[in-house]
PDB file of C-alpha atoms in Angstrom:
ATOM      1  CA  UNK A   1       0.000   0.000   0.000  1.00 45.00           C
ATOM      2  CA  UNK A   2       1.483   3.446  -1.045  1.00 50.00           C
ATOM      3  CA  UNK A   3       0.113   6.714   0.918  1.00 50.00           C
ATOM      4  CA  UNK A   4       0.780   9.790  -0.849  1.00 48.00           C
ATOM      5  CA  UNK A   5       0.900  13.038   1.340  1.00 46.00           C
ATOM      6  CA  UNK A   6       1.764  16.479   0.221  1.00 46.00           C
ATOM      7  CA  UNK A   7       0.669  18.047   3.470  1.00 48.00           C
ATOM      8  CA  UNK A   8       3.519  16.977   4.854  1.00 49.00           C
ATOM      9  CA  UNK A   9       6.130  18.603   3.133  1.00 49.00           C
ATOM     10  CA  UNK A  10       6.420  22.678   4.099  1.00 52.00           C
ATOM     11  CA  UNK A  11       7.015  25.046   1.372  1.00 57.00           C
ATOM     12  CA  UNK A  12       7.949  28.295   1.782  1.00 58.00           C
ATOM     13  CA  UNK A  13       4.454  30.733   0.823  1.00 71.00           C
ATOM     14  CA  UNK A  14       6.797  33.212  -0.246  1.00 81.00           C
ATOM     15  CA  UNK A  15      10.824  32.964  -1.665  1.00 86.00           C
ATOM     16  CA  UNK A  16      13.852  34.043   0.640  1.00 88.00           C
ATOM     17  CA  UNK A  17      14.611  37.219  -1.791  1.00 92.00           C
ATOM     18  CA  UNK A  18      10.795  38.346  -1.941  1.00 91.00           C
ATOM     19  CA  UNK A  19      10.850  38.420   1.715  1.00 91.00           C
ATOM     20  CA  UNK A  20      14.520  40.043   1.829  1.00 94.00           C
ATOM     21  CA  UNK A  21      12.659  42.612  -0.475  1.00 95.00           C
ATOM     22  CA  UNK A  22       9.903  42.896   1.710  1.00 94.00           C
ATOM     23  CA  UNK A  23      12.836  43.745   4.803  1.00 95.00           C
ATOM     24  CA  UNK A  24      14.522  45.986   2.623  1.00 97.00           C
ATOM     25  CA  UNK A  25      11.484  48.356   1.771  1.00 95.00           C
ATOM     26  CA  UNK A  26      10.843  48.550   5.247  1.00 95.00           C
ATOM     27  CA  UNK A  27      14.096  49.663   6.636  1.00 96.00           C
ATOM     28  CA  UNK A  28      13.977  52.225   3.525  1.00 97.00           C
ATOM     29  CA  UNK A  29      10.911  53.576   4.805  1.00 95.00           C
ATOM     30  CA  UNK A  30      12.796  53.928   7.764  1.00 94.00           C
ATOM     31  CA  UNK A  31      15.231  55.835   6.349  1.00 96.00           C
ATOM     32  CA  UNK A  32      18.334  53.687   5.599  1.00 97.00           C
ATOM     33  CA  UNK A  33      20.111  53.482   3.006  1.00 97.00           C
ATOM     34  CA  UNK A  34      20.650  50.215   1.237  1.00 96.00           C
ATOM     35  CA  UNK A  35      24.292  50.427   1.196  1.00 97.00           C
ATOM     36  CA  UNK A  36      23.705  50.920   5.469  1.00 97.00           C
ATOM     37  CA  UNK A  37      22.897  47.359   5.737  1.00 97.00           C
ATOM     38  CA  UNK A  38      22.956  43.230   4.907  1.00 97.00           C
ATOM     39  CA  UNK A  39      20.099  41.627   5.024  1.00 97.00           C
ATOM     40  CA  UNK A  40      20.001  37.832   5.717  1.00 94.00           C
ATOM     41  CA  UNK A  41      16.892  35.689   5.017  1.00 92.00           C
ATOM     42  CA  UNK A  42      16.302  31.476   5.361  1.00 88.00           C
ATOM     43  CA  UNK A  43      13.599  29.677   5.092  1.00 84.00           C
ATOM     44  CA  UNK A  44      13.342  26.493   7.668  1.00 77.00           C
ATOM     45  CA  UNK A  45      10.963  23.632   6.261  1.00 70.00           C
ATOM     46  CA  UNK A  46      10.177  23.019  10.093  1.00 63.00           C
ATOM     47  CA  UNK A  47       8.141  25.738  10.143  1.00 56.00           C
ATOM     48  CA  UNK A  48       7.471  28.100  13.143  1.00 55.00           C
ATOM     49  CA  UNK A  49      10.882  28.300  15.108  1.00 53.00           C
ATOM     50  CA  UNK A  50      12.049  30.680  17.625  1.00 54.00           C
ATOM     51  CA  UNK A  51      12.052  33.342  15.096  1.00 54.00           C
ATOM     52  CA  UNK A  52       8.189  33.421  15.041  1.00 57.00           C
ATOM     53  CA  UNK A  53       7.733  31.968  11.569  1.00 70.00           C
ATOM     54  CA  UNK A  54       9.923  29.552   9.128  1.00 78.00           C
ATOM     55  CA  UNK A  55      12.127  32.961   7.782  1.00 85.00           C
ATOM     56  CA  UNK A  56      14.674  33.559  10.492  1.00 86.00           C
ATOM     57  CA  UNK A  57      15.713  37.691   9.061  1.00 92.00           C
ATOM     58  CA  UNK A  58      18.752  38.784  10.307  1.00 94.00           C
ATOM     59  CA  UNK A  59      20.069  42.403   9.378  1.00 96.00           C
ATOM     60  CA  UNK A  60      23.548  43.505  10.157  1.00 95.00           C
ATOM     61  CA  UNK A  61      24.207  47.551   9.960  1.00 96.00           C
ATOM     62  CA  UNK A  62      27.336  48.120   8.951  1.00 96.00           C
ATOM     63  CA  UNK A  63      28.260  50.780  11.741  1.00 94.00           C
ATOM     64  CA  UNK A  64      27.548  48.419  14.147  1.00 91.00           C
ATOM     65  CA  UNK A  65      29.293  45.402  12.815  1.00 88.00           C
ATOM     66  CA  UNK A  66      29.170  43.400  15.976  1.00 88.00           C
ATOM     67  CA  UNK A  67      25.271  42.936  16.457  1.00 91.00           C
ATOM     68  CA  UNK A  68      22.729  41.922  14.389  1.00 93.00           C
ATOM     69  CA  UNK A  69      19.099  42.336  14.399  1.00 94.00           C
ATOM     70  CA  UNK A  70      16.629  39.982  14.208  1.00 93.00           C
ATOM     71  CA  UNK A  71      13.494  40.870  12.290  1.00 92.00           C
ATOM     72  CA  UNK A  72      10.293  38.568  12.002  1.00 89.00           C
ATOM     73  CA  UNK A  73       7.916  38.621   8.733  1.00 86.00           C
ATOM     74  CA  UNK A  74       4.336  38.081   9.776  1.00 78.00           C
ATOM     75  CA  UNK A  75       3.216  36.099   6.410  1.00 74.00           C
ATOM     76  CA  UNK A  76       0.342  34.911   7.694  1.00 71.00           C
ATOM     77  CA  UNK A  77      -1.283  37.825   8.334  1.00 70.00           C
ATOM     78  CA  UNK A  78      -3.349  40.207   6.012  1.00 71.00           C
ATOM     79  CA  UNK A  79      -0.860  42.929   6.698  1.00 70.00           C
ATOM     80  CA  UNK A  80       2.628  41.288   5.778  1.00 74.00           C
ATOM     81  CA  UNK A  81       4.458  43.519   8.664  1.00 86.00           C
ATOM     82  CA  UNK A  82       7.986  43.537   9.210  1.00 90.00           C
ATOM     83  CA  UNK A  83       9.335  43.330  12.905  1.00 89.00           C
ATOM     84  CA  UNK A  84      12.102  43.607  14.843  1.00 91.00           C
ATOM     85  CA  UNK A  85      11.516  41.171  17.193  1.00 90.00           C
ATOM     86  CA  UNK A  86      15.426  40.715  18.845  1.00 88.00           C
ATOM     87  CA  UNK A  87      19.013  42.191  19.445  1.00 89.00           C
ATOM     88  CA  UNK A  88      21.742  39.523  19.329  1.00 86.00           C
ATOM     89  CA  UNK A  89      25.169  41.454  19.964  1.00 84.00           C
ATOM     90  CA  UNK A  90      27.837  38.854  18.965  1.00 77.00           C
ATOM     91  CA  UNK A  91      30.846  39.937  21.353  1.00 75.00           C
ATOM     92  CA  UNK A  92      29.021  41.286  24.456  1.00 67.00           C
ATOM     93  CA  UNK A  93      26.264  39.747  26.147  1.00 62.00           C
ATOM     94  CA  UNK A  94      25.632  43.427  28.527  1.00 59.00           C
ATOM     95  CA  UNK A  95      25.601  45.721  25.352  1.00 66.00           C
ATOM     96  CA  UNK A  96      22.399  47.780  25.670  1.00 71.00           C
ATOM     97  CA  UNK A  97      23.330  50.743  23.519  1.00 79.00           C
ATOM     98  CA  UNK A  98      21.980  49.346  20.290  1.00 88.00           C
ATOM     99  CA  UNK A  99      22.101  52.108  17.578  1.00 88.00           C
ATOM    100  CA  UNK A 100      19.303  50.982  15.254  1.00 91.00           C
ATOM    101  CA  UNK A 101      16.909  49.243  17.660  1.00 87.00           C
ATOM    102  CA  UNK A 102      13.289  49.797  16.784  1.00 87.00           C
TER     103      UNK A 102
END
């Protein structure tokens, strides 16, 4: 007996560069520049993670090389927002002076 299921198997509802467009736009709006930052988008097939949805966004600011920002793409709902959901400074746990902190 063969079962076929396709419900199985998570797809992304949108690519990594639509939503790394999507990140982009928004920190525009903000005011950056694009040459002020890196974005960095992946999709994980498992689905909701830590991140708060299966795109983990990190964005790294050039004048503050040592921290990046984690952003969360709400794709499930109606109005597609991008948030910064997290602060992850890579040498020092105490930082708090985060320059581009939402």
């Amino acid at each position: 007996m063969i079962i076929l299921s396709t419900g199985c198997i998570s797809r992304p509802s949108e690519s990594e560069e639509s939503v790394e467009q999507k990140v982009v736009a928004h920190l525009l709006a903000m005011g950056y520049k694009e040459s002020d930052f890196n974005v960095d988008v992946k999709y994980h097939k498992m689905g909701e993670g830590k991140m708060g949805g299966p795109y983990a966004i990190n964005v790294a600011f050039n004048d503050e090389p040592n921290v990046v920002y984690n952003y969360k793409y709400d794709y499930k709902m109606e109005s597609k927002d991008i948030t910064q959901i997290g602060v992850s400074p890579k040498s020092s746990k105490d930082a708090k002076n985060f320059k581009h902190a939402e």
